[in-house]
Amino acid sequence: MMSSLNHASQYYTSMATVPNLAKEWADRGQYTTWTSTVPENARFGPLDVFTICAGNIDNPAILFIHGYPTSSFDFRELFEELSQDYYVCAIDTPGYGFSSKPRDGYVYSIHDDARLVDHVVREVLKLDKFALFTHDKGDTVGFALLALYQKYSECPYQITHHFITNGNVYLPLAQLTQLQIQLLDPVSGPALSSNLNGTILAQALATLTHSKTLSSDEIASLASIFDYQDGANVQHDVIQYLNQRSQFEVGWLETLHKSDVPTTIIWGEQDQISPIRVPDYVWTTYLKSRNHVSTYWRLPQANHYLQNDAPRVVASIVNSELRSANDLNLRNEEAYRVF
């Protein structure tokens, strides 16, 4: 059930200088509640989960799942590009964005996030069918959701297409930053997290993970979202998803291999954290030879946040794949398919 109380909008009312992009995103969203399925989290009770949708609800739907350490805000440009033709929705998973950011022993879980997405699709958004678009940590949540989807004897919804974008979907080939390694560590991670703030994280992302120069409002907006409920200080807790990724990733990739959902990889080639050898391996090992539709696009001009670096190109690929048409009109330097 959606809540009429928008905590995110209230957050910005007391700011002397309001970052416009983040405030606009907050104002457009709504809240629902979610109680974790992880037994260790029972004492925390219901959490507030931020959701946002745009476009005509009668149009084909696309559901976006964000990555680490950011939020649904990553998809604001794709929302603008795609909302004329699609009903686009996104969720901030717990610990991220404008959703609750519990601490003091809360166990952040990929499997729990997948159950949350399944719940929101069925009970909140009430989507009968949708395309799934995931990024970074969201790729992992998407794989866990795909596993749930395959277990249904009669699934209440249909995933019409599965888009996978830059993320460490095979950790042995990833190249984590020193900050990620330190945050993940049980000794250095808690102390480092306690000294972080939104500005530090936003500036690091602007420097390392984008090929375009972010505007001052974009950086301030990112910083303000990190600072919502002091979210910078839970980074040690939320980055533990990488340990879950390592533990379950082969099974999740095998789930991808046996999936009958048409699947498209779209990857920014300039990414140094999730370098191109990662999708190359997944494409060659799990997708290229399967019996269902699979495609692989590479964007030479884009970094880790390809949806911000090249939103029109990404939207054009999404349109082309969903329409199964040969109407894509991109210059060679913007994107090319791998065969």
mmCIF file with all atom_site columns, N, CA, C and O in Angstrom, residues 98-145:
data_model
loop_
_atom_site.group_PDB
_atom_site.id
_atom_site.type_symbol
_atom_site.label_atom_id
_atom_site.label_alt_id
_atom_site.label_comp_id
_atom_site.label_asym_id
_atom_site.label_entity_id
_atom_site.label_seq_id
_atom_site.pdbx_PDB_ins_code
_atom_site.Cartn_x
_atom_site.Cartn_y
_atom_site.Cartn_z
_atom_site.occupancy
_atom_site.B_iso_or_equiv
_atom_site.pdbx_formal_charge
_atom_site.auth_seq_id
_atom_site.auth_comp_id
_atom_site.auth_asym_id
_atom_site.auth_atom_id
_atom_site.pdbx_PDB_model_num
ATOM 1   N N  . PHE A 1 98  ? 16.196 7.300   -1.035  1.00 0.00 ? 98  PHE A N  1
ATOM 2   C CA . PHE A 1 98  ? 15.237 7.875   -0.092  1.00 0.00 ? 98  PHE A CA 1
ATOM 3   C C  . PHE A 1 98  ? 14.502 6.812   0.721   1.00 0.00 ? 98  PHE A C  1
ATOM 4   O O  . PHE A 1 98  ? 13.515 7.122   1.399   1.00 0.00 ? 98  PHE A O  1
ATOM 5   N N  . SER A 1 99  ? 14.945 5.573   0.651   1.00 0.00 ? 99  SER A N  1
ATOM 6   C CA . SER A 1 99  ? 14.352 4.526   1.485   1.00 0.00 ? 99  SER A CA 1
ATOM 7   C C  . SER A 1 99  ? 15.015 4.504   2.859   1.00 0.00 ? 99  SER A C  1
ATOM 8   O O  . SER A 1 99  ? 16.068 5.119   3.074   1.00 0.00 ? 99  SER A O  1
ATOM 9   N N  . SER A 1 100 ? 14.404 3.774   3.799   1.00 0.00 ? 100 SER A N  1
ATOM 10  C CA . SER A 1 100 ? 14.970 3.643   5.142   1.00 0.00 ? 100 SER A CA 1
ATOM 11  C C  . SER A 1 100 ? 16.382 3.084   5.069   1.00 0.00 ? 100 SER A C  1
ATOM 12  O O  . SER A 1 100 ? 16.696 2.227   4.237   1.00 0.00 ? 100 SER A O  1
ATOM 13  N N  . LYS A 1 101 ? 17.232 3.579   5.987   1.00 0.00 ? 101 LYS A N  1
ATOM 14  C CA . LYS A 1 101 ? 18.629 3.137   6.027   1.00 0.00 ? 101 LYS A CA 1
ATOM 15  C C  . LYS A 1 101 ? 18.960 2.633   7.435   1.00 0.00 ? 101 LYS A C  1
ATOM 16  O O  . LYS A 1 101 ? 19.717 3.254   8.184   1.00 0.00 ? 101 LYS A O  1
ATOM 17  N N  . PRO A 1 102 ? 18.378 1.494   7.806   1.00 0.00 ? 102 PRO A N  1
ATOM 18  C CA . PRO A 1 102 ? 18.588 0.980   9.173   1.00 0.00 ? 102 PRO A CA 1
ATOM 19  C C  . PRO A 1 102 ? 20.028 0.558   9.405   1.00 0.00 ? 102 PRO A C  1
ATOM 20  O O  . PRO A 1 102 ? 20.751 0.213   8.473   1.00 0.00 ? 102 PRO A O  1
ATOM 21  N N  . ARG A 1 103 ? 20.446 0.566   10.635  1.00 0.00 ? 103 ARG A N  1
ATOM 22  C CA . ARG A 1 103 ? 21.809 0.173   11.030  1.00 0.00 ? 103 ARG A CA 1
ATOM 23  C C  . ARG A 1 103 ? 21.722 -0.633  12.313  1.00 0.00 ? 103 ARG A C  1
ATOM 24  O O  . ARG A 1 103 ? 20.702 -1.255  12.588  1.00 0.00 ? 103 ARG A O  1
ATOM 25  N N  . ASP A 1 104 ? 22.799 -0.678  13.072  1.00 0.00 ? 104 ASP A N  1
ATOM 26  C CA . ASP A 1 104 ? 22.815 -1.386  14.365  1.00 0.00 ? 104 ASP A CA 1
ATOM 27  C C  . ASP A 1 104 ? 22.434 -2.854  14.219  1.00 0.00 ? 104 ASP A C  1
ATOM 28  O O  . ASP A 1 104 ? 21.604 -3.386  14.955  1.00 0.00 ? 104 ASP A O  1
ATOM 29  N N  . GLY A 1 105 ? 23.040 -3.503  13.202  1.00 0.00 ? 105 GLY A N  1
ATOM 30  C CA . GLY A 1 105 ? 22.834 -4.935  13.060  1.00 0.00 ? 105 GLY A CA 1
ATOM 31  C C  . GLY A 1 105 ? 21.859 -5.349  11.980  1.00 0.00 ? 105 GLY A C  1
ATOM 32  O O  . GLY A 1 105 ? 21.625 -6.554  11.803  1.00 0.00 ? 105 GLY A O  1
ATOM 33  N N  . TYR A 1 106 ? 21.285 -4.414  11.265  1.00 0.00 ? 106 TYR A N  1
ATOM 34  C CA . TYR A 1 106 ? 20.390 -4.781  10.166  1.00 0.00 ? 106 TYR A CA 1
ATOM 35  C C  . TYR A 1 106 ? 21.188 -5.527  9.097   1.00 0.00 ? 106 TYR A C  1
ATOM 36  O O  . TYR A 1 106 ? 22.277 -5.104  8.712   1.00 0.00 ? 106 TYR A O  1
ATOM 37  N N  . VAL A 1 107 ? 20.642 -6.636  8.616   1.00 0.00 ? 107 VAL A N  1
ATOM 38  C CA . VAL A 1 107 ? 21.317 -7.456  7.607   1.00 0.00 ? 107 VAL A CA 1
ATOM 39  C C  . VAL A 1 107 ? 20.765 -7.090  6.233   1.00 0.00 ? 107 VAL A C  1
ATOM 40  O O  . VAL A 1 107 ? 19.601 -7.375  5.912   1.00 0.00 ? 107 VAL A O  1
ATOM 41  N N  . TYR A 1 108 ? 21.588 -6.449  5.424   1.00 0.00 ? 108 TYR A N  1
ATOM 42  C CA . TYR A 1 108 ? 21.201 -6.126  4.052   1.00 0.00 ? 108 TYR A CA 1
ATOM 43  C C  . TYR A 1 108 ? 21.427 -7.358  3.181   1.00 0.00 ? 108 TYR A C  1
ATOM 44  O O  . TYR A 1 108 ? 22.511 -7.938  3.175   1.00 0.00 ? 108 TYR A O  1
ATOM 45  N N  . SER A 1 109 ? 20.404 -7.755  2.447   1.00 0.00 ? 109 SER A N  1
ATOM 46  C CA . SER A 1 109 ? 20.425 -9.033  1.747   1.00 0.00 ? 109 SER A CA 1
ATOM 47  C C  . SER A 1 109 ? 19.930 -8.902  0.320   1.00 0.00 ? 109 SER A C  1
ATOM 48  O O  . SER A 1 109 ? 18.868 -8.304  0.078   1.00 0.00 ? 109 SER A O  1
ATOM 49  N N  . ILE A 1 110 ? 20.674 -9.452  -0.633  1.00 0.00 ? 110 ILE A N  1
ATOM 50  C CA . ILE A 1 110 ? 20.249 -9.483  -2.031  1.00 0.00 ? 110 ILE A CA 1
ATOM 51  C C  . ILE A 1 110 ? 18.952 -10.278 -2.177  1.00 0.00 ? 110 ILE A C  1
ATOM 52  O O  . ILE A 1 110 ? 18.027 -9.872  -2.897  1.00 0.00 ? 110 ILE A O  1
ATOM 53  N N  . HIS A 1 111 ? 18.876 -11.430 -1.511  1.00 0.00 ? 111 HIS A N  1
ATOM 54  C CA . HIS A 1 111 ? 17.661 -12.235 -1.603  1.00 0.00 ? 111 HIS A CA 1
ATOM 55  C C  . HIS A 1 111 ? 16.457 -11.459 -1.067  1.00 0.00 ? 111 HIS A C  1
ATOM 56  O O  . HIS A 1 111 ? 15.348 -11.543 -1.621  1.00 0.00 ? 111 HIS A O  1
ATOM 57  N N  . ASP A 1 112 ? 16.668 -10.699 0.012   1.00 0.00 ? 112 ASP A N  1
ATOM 58  C CA . ASP A 1 112 ? 15.590 -9.887  0.588   1.00 0.00 ? 112 ASP A CA 1
ATOM 59  C C  . ASP A 1 112 ? 15.179 -8.791  -0.389  1.00 0.00 ? 112 ASP A C  1
ATOM 60  O O  . ASP A 1 112 ? 13.982 -8.516  -0.557  1.00 0.00 ? 112 ASP A O  1
ATOM 61  N N  . ASP A 1 113 ? 16.155 -8.165  -1.044  1.00 0.00 ? 113 ASP A N  1
ATOM 62  C CA . ASP A 1 113 ? 15.845 -7.140  -2.047  1.00 0.00 ? 113 ASP A CA 1
ATOM 63  C C  . ASP A 1 113 ? 15.013 -7.732  -3.181  1.00 0.00 ? 113 ASP A C  1
ATOM 64  O O  . ASP A 1 113 ? 14.080 -7.091  -3.678  1.00 0.00 ? 113 ASP A O  1
ATOM 65  N N  . ALA A 1 114 ? 15.348 -8.948  -3.610  1.00 0.00 ? 114 ALA A N  1
ATOM 66  C CA . ALA A 1 114 ? 14.596 -9.590  -4.690  1.00 0.00 ? 114 ALA A CA 1
ATOM 67  C C  . ALA A 1 114 ? 13.151 -9.853  -4.260  1.00 0.00 ? 114 ALA A C  1
ATOM 68  O O  . ALA A 1 114 ? 12.208 -9.656  -5.036  1.00 0.00 ? 114 ALA A O  1
ATOM 69  N N  . ARG A 1 115 ? 12.973 -10.274 -3.010  1.00 0.00 ? 115 ARG A N  1
ATOM 70  C CA . ARG A 1 115 ? 11.616 -10.499 -2.499  1.00 0.00 ? 115 ARG A CA 1
ATOM 71  C C  . ARG A 1 115 ? 10.847 -9.178  -2.411  1.00 0.00 ? 115 ARG A C  1
ATOM 72  O O  . ARG A 1 115 ? 9.640  -9.126  -2.664  1.00 0.00 ? 115 ARG A O  1
ATOM 73  N N  . LEU A 1 116 ? 11.558 -8.108  -2.043  1.00 0.00 ? 116 LEU A N  1
ATOM 74  C CA . LEU A 1 116 ? 10.943 -6.780  -2.027  1.00 0.00 ? 116 LEU A CA 1
ATOM 75  C C  . LEU A 1 116 ? 10.462 -6.399  -3.427  1.00 0.00 ? 116 LEU A C  1
ATOM 76  O O  . LEU A 1 116 ? 9.323  -5.946  -3.597  1.00 0.00 ? 116 LEU A O  1
ATOM 77  N N  . VAL A 1 117 ? 11.320 -6.552  -4.422  1.00 0.00 ? 117 VAL A N  1
ATOM 78  C CA . VAL A 1 117 ? 10.938 -6.200  -5.797  1.00 0.00 ? 117 VAL A CA 1
ATOM 79  C C  . VAL A 1 117 ? 9.739  -7.025  -6.240  1.00 0.00 ? 117 VAL A C  1
ATOM 80  O O  . VAL A 1 117 ? 8.775  -6.497  -6.828  1.00 0.00 ? 117 VAL A O  1
ATOM 81  N N  . ASP A 1 118 ? 9.770  -8.316  -5.959  1.00 0.00 ? 118 ASP A N  1
ATOM 82  C CA . ASP A 1 118 ? 8.646  -9.193  -6.301  1.00 0.00 ? 118 ASP A CA 1
ATOM 83  C C  . ASP A 1 118 ? 7.359  -8.695  -5.639  1.00 0.00 ? 118 ASP A C  1
ATOM 84  O O  . ASP A 1 118 ? 6.302  -8.644  -6.272  1.00 0.00 ? 118 ASP A O  1
ATOM 85  N N  . HIS A 1 119 ? 7.460  -8.300  -4.372  1.00 0.00 ? 119 HIS A N  1
ATOM 86  C CA . HIS A 1 119 ? 6.299  -7.773  -3.635  1.00 0.00 ? 119 HIS A CA 1
ATOM 87  C C  . HIS A 1 119 ? 5.789  -6.477  -4.264  1.00 0.00 ? 119 HIS A C  1
ATOM 88  O O  . HIS A 1 119 ? 4.567  -6.310  -4.454  1.00 0.00 ? 119 HIS A O  1
ATOM 89  N N  . VAL A 1 120 ? 6.690  -5.566  -4.567  1.00 0.00 ? 120 VAL A N  1
ATOM 90  C CA . VAL A 1 120 ? 6.281  -4.278  -5.132  1.00 0.00 ? 120 VAL A CA 1
ATOM 91  C C  . VAL A 1 120 ? 5.618  -4.476  -6.493  1.00 0.00 ? 120 VAL A C  1
ATOM 92  O O  . VAL A 1 120 ? 4.601  -3.846  -6.803  1.00 0.00 ? 120 VAL A O  1
ATOM 93  N N  . VAL A 1 121 ? 6.175  -5.370  -7.310  1.00 0.00 ? 121 VAL A N  1
ATOM 94  C CA . VAL A 1 121 ? 5.580  -5.648  -8.617  1.00 0.00 ? 121 VAL A CA 1
ATOM 95  C C  . VAL A 1 121 ? 4.157  -6.172  -8.468  1.00 0.00 ? 121 VAL A C  1
ATOM 96  O O  . VAL A 1 121 ? 3.233  -5.726  -9.163  1.00 0.00 ? 121 VAL A O  1
ATOM 97  N N  . ARG A 1 122 ? 3.970  -7.114  -7.546  1.00 0.00 ? 122 ARG A N  1
ATOM 98  C CA . ARG A 1 122 ? 2.669  -7.771  -7.411  1.00 0.00 ? 122 ARG A CA 1
ATOM 99  C C  . ARG A 1 122 ? 1.648  -6.934  -6.647  1.00 0.00 ? 122 ARG A C  1
ATOM 100 O O  . ARG A 1 122 ? 0.502  -6.795  -7.069  1.00 0.00 ? 122 ARG A O  1
ATOM 101 N N  . GLU A 1 123 ? 2.089  -6.368  -5.518  1.00 0.00 ? 123 GLU A N  1
ATOM 102 C CA . GLU A 1 123 ? 1.134  -5.782  -4.577  1.00 0.00 ? 123 GLU A CA 1
ATOM 103 C C  . GLU A 1 123 ? 1.039  -4.265  -4.624  1.00 0.00 ? 123 GLU A C  1
ATOM 104 O O  . GLU A 1 123 ? 0.043  -3.692  -4.171  1.00 0.00 ? 123 GLU A O  1
ATOM 105 N N  . VAL A 1 124 ? 2.062  -3.610  -5.102  1.00 0.00 ? 124 VAL A N  1
ATOM 106 C CA . VAL A 1 124 ? 2.077  -2.144  -5.101  1.00 0.00 ? 124 VAL A CA 1
ATOM 107 C C  . VAL A 1 124 ? 1.853  -1.595  -6.505  1.00 0.00 ? 124 VAL A C  1
ATOM 108 O O  . VAL A 1 124 ? 0.893  -0.865  -6.767  1.00 0.00 ? 124 VAL A O  1
ATOM 109 N N  . LEU A 1 125 ? 2.738  -1.949  -7.426  1.00 0.00 ? 125 LEU A N  1
ATOM 110 C CA . LEU A 1 125 ? 2.613  -1.468  -8.799  1.00 0.00 ? 125 LEU A CA 1
ATOM 111 C C  . LEU A 1 125 ? 1.577  -2.264  -9.587  1.00 0.00 ? 125 LEU A C  1
ATOM 112 O O  . LEU A 1 125 ? 1.036  -1.774  -10.575 1.00 0.00 ? 125 LEU A O  1
ATOM 113 N N  . LYS A 1 126 ? 1.381  -3.522  -9.170  1.00 0.00 ? 126 LYS A N  1
ATOM 114 C CA . LYS A 1 126 ? 0.399  -4.414  -9.816  1.00 0.00 ? 126 LYS A CA 1
ATOM 115 C C  . LYS A 1 126 ? 0.651  -4.531  -11.320 1.00 0.00 ? 126 LYS A C  1
ATOM 116 O O  . LYS A 1 126 ? -0.264 -4.358  -12.146 1.00 0.00 ? 126 LYS A O  1
ATOM 117 N N  . LEU A 1 127 ? 1.891  -4.858  -11.651 1.00 0.00 ? 127 LEU A N  1
ATOM 118 C CA . LEU A 1 127 ? 2.282  -5.012  -13.053 1.00 0.00 ? 127 LEU A CA 1
ATOM 119 C C  . LEU A 1 127 ? 2.037  -6.440  -13.516 1.00 0.00 ? 127 LEU A C  1
ATOM 120 O O  . LEU A 1 127 ? 2.497  -7.392  -12.882 1.00 0.00 ? 127 LEU A O  1
ATOM 121 N N  . ASP A 1 128 ? 1.338  -6.587  -14.620 1.00 0.00 ? 128 ASP A N  1
ATOM 122 C CA . ASP A 1 128 ? 1.128  -7.907  -15.207 1.00 0.00 ? 128 ASP A CA 1
ATOM 123 C C  . ASP A 1 128 ? 2.331  -8.355  -16.020 1.00 0.00 ? 128 ASP A C  1
ATOM 124 O O  . ASP A 1 128 ? 2.633  -9.546  -16.100 1.00 0.00 ? 128 ASP A O  1
ATOM 125 N N  . LYS A 1 129 ? 2.994  -7.400  -16.625 1.00 0.00 ? 129 LYS A N  1
ATOM 126 C CA . LYS A 1 129 ? 4.196  -7.694  -17.410 1.00 0.00 ? 129 LYS A CA 1
ATOM 127 C C  . LYS A 1 129 ? 5.066  -6.456  -17.432 1.00 0.00 ? 129 LYS A C  1
ATOM 128 O O  . LYS A 1 129 ? 4.573  -5.317  -17.354 1.00 0.00 ? 129 LYS A O  1
ATOM 129 N N  . PHE A 1 130 ? 6.378  -6.667  -17.540 1.00 0.00 ? 130 PHE A N  1
ATOM 130 C CA . PHE A 1 130 ? 7.306  -5.538  -17.557 1.00 0.00 ? 130 PHE A CA 1
ATOM 131 C C  . PHE A 1 130 ? 8.661  -5.997  -18.076 1.00 0.00 ? 130 PHE A C  1
ATOM 132 O O  . PHE A 1 130 ? 9.019  -7.175  -17.987 1.00 0.00 ? 130 PHE A O  1
ATOM 133 N N  . ALA A 1 131 ? 9.406  -5.051  -18.630 1.00 0.00 ? 131 ALA A N  1
ATOM 134 C CA . ALA A 1 131 ? 10.819 -5.263  -18.939 1.00 0.00 ? 131 ALA A CA 1
ATOM 135 C C  . ALA A 1 131 ? 11.623 -4.890  -17.698 1.00 0.00 ? 131 ALA A C  1
ATOM 136 O O  . ALA A 1 131 ? 11.284 -3.938  -16.994 1.00 0.00 ? 131 ALA A O  1
ATOM 137 N N  . LEU A 1 132 ? 12.676 -5.647  -17.427 1.00 0.00 ? 132 LEU A N  1
ATOM 138 C CA . LEU A 1 132 ? 13.528 -5.427  -16.251 1.00 0.00 ? 132 LEU A CA 1
ATOM 139 C C  . LEU A 1 132 ? 14.845 -4.799  -16.711 1.00 0.00 ? 132 LEU A C  1
ATOM 140 O O  . LEU A 1 132 ? 15.544 -5.364  -17.549 1.00 0.00 ? 132 LEU A O  1
ATOM 141 N N  . PHE A 1 133 ? 15.176 -3.630  -16.140 1.00 0.00 ? 133 PHE A N  1
ATOM 142 C CA . PHE A 1 133 ? 16.415 -2.922  -16.483 1.00 0.00 ? 133 PHE A CA 1
ATOM 143 C C  . PHE A 1 133 ? 17.220 -2.754  -15.197 1.00 0.00 ? 133 PHE A C  1
ATOM 144 O O  . PHE A 1 133 ? 16.771 -2.083  -14.265 1.00 0.00 ? 133 PHE A O  1
ATOM 145 N N  . THR A 1 134 ? 18.407 -3.365  -15.161 1.00 0.00 ? 134 THR A N  1
ATOM 146 C CA . THR A 1 134 ? 19.203 -3.337  -13.929 1.00 0.00 ? 134 THR A CA 1
ATOM 147 C C  . THR A 1 134 ? 20.592 -2.760  -14.161 1.00 0.00 ? 134 THR A C  1
ATOM 148 O O  . THR A 1 134 ? 21.125 -2.826  -15.263 1.00 0.00 ? 134 THR A O  1
ATOM 149 N N  . HIS A 1 135 ? 21.161 -2.236  -13.082 1.00 0.00 ? 135 HIS A N  1
ATOM 150 C CA . HIS A 1 135 ? 22.487 -1.635  -13.148 1.00 0.00 ? 135 HIS A CA 1
ATOM 151 C C  . HIS A 1 135 ? 23.269 -1.967  -11.880 1.00 0.00 ? 135 HIS A C  1
ATOM 152 O O  . HIS A 1 135 ? 22.730 -1.922  -10.772 1.00 0.00 ? 135 HIS A O  1
ATOM 153 N N  . ASP A 1 136 ? 24.559 -2.341  -12.051 1.00 0.00 ? 136 ASP A N  1
ATOM 154 C CA . ASP A 1 136 ? 25.483 -2.537  -10.941 1.00 0.00 ? 136 ASP A CA 1
ATOM 155 C C  . ASP A 1 136 ? 24.915 -3.540  -9.930  1.00 0.00 ? 136 ASP A C  1
ATOM 156 O O  . ASP A 1 136 ? 24.557 -4.653  -10.303 1.00 0.00 ? 136 ASP A O  1
ATOM 157 N N  . LYS A 1 137 ? 24.822 -3.180  -8.648  1.00 0.00 ? 137 LYS A N  1
ATOM 158 C CA . LYS A 1 137 ? 24.245 -4.096  -7.666  1.00 0.00 ? 137 LYS A CA 1
ATOM 159 C C  . LYS A 1 137 ? 22.848 -4.551  -8.071  1.00 0.00 ? 137 LYS A C  1
ATOM 160 O O  . LYS A 1 137 ? 22.422 -5.671  -7.768  1.00 0.00 ? 137 LYS A O  1
ATOM 161 N N  . GLY A 1 138 ? 22.138 -3.703  -8.785  1.00 0.00 ? 138 GLY A N  1
ATOM 162 C CA . GLY A 1 138 ? 20.814 -4.072  -9.276  1.00 0.00 ? 138 GLY A CA 1
ATOM 163 C C  . GLY A 1 138 ? 20.841 -5.276  -10.204 1.00 0.00 ? 138 GLY A C  1
ATOM 164 O O  . GLY A 1 138 ? 19.860 -6.020  -10.296 1.00 0.00 ? 138 GLY A O  1
ATOM 165 N N  . ASP A 1 139 ? 21.961 -5.481  -10.918 1.00 0.00 ? 139 ASP A N  1
ATOM 166 C CA . ASP A 1 139 ? 22.097 -6.693  -11.741 1.00 0.00 ? 139 ASP A CA 1
ATOM 167 C C  . ASP A 1 139 ? 21.966 -7.937  -10.877 1.00 0.00 ? 139 ASP A C  1
ATOM 168 O O  . ASP A 1 139 ? 21.307 -8.912  -11.240 1.00 0.00 ? 139 ASP A O  1
ATOM 169 N N  . THR A 1 140 ? 22.616 -7.902  -9.713  1.00 0.00 ? 140 THR A N  1
ATOM 170 C CA . THR A 1 140 ? 22.583 -9.040  -8.798  1.00 0.00 ? 140 THR A CA 1
ATOM 171 C C  . THR A 1 140 ? 21.180 -9.235  -8.238  1.00 0.00 ? 140 THR A C  1
ATOM 172 O O  . THR A 1 140 ? 20.688 -10.367 -8.150  1.00 0.00 ? 140 THR A O  1
ATOM 173 N N  . VAL A 1 141 ? 20.515 -8.150  -7.856  1.00 0.00 ? 141 VAL A N  1
ATOM 174 C CA . VAL A 1 141 ? 19.129 -8.248  -7.406  1.00 0.00 ? 141 VAL A CA 1
ATOM 175 C C  . VAL A 1 141 ? 18.260 -8.825  -8.522  1.00 0.00 ? 141 VAL A C  1
ATOM 176 O O  . VAL A 1 141 ? 17.383 -9.666  -8.286  1.00 0.00 ? 141 VAL A O  1
ATOM 177 N N  . GLY A 1 142 ? 18.536 -8.394  -9.751  1.00 0.00 ? 142 GLY A N  1
ATOM 178 C CA . GLY A 1 142 ? 17.780 -8.910  -10.890 1.00 0.00 ? 142 GLY A CA 1
ATOM 179 C C  . GLY A 1 142 ? 17.961 -10.406 -11.090 1.00 0.00 ? 142 GLY A C  1
ATOM 180 O O  . GLY A 1 142 ? 17.005 -11.118 -11.411 1.00 0.00 ? 142 GLY A O  1
ATOM 181 N N  . PHE A 1 143 ? 19.180 -10.904 -10.882 1.00 0.00 ? 143 PHE A N  1
ATOM 182 C CA . PHE A 1 143 ? 19.411 -12.348 -10.992 1.00 0.00 ? 143 PHE A CA 1
ATOM 183 C C  . PHE A 1 143 ? 18.645 -13.110 -9.903  1.00 0.00 ? 143 PHE A C  1
ATOM 184 O O  . PHE A 1 143 ? 18.072 -14.170 -10.157 1.00 0.00 ? 143 PHE A O  1
ATOM 185 N N  . ALA A 1 144 ? 18.659 -12.566 -8.681  1.00 0.00 ? 144 ALA A N  1
ATOM 186 C CA . ALA A 1 144 ? 17.923 -13.209 -7.587  1.00 0.00 ? 144 ALA A CA 1
ATOM 187 C C  . ALA A 1 144 ? 16.416 -13.169 -7.850  1.00 0.00 ? 144 ALA A C  1
ATOM 188 O O  . ALA A 1 144 ? 15.697 -14.126 -7.534  1.00 0.00 ? 144 ALA A O  1
ATOM 189 N N  . LEU A 1 145 ? 15.933 -12.064 -8.434  1.00 0.00 ? 145 LEU A N  1
ATOM 190 C CA . LEU A 1 145 ? 14.526 -11.982 -8.813  1.00 0.00 ? 145 LEU A CA 1
ATOM 191 C C  . LEU A 1 145 ? 14.214 -13.010 -9.896  1.00 0.00 ? 145 LEU A C  1
ATOM 192 O O  . LEU A 1 145 ? 13.157 -13.659 -9.869  1.00 0.00 ? 145 LEU A O  1
#
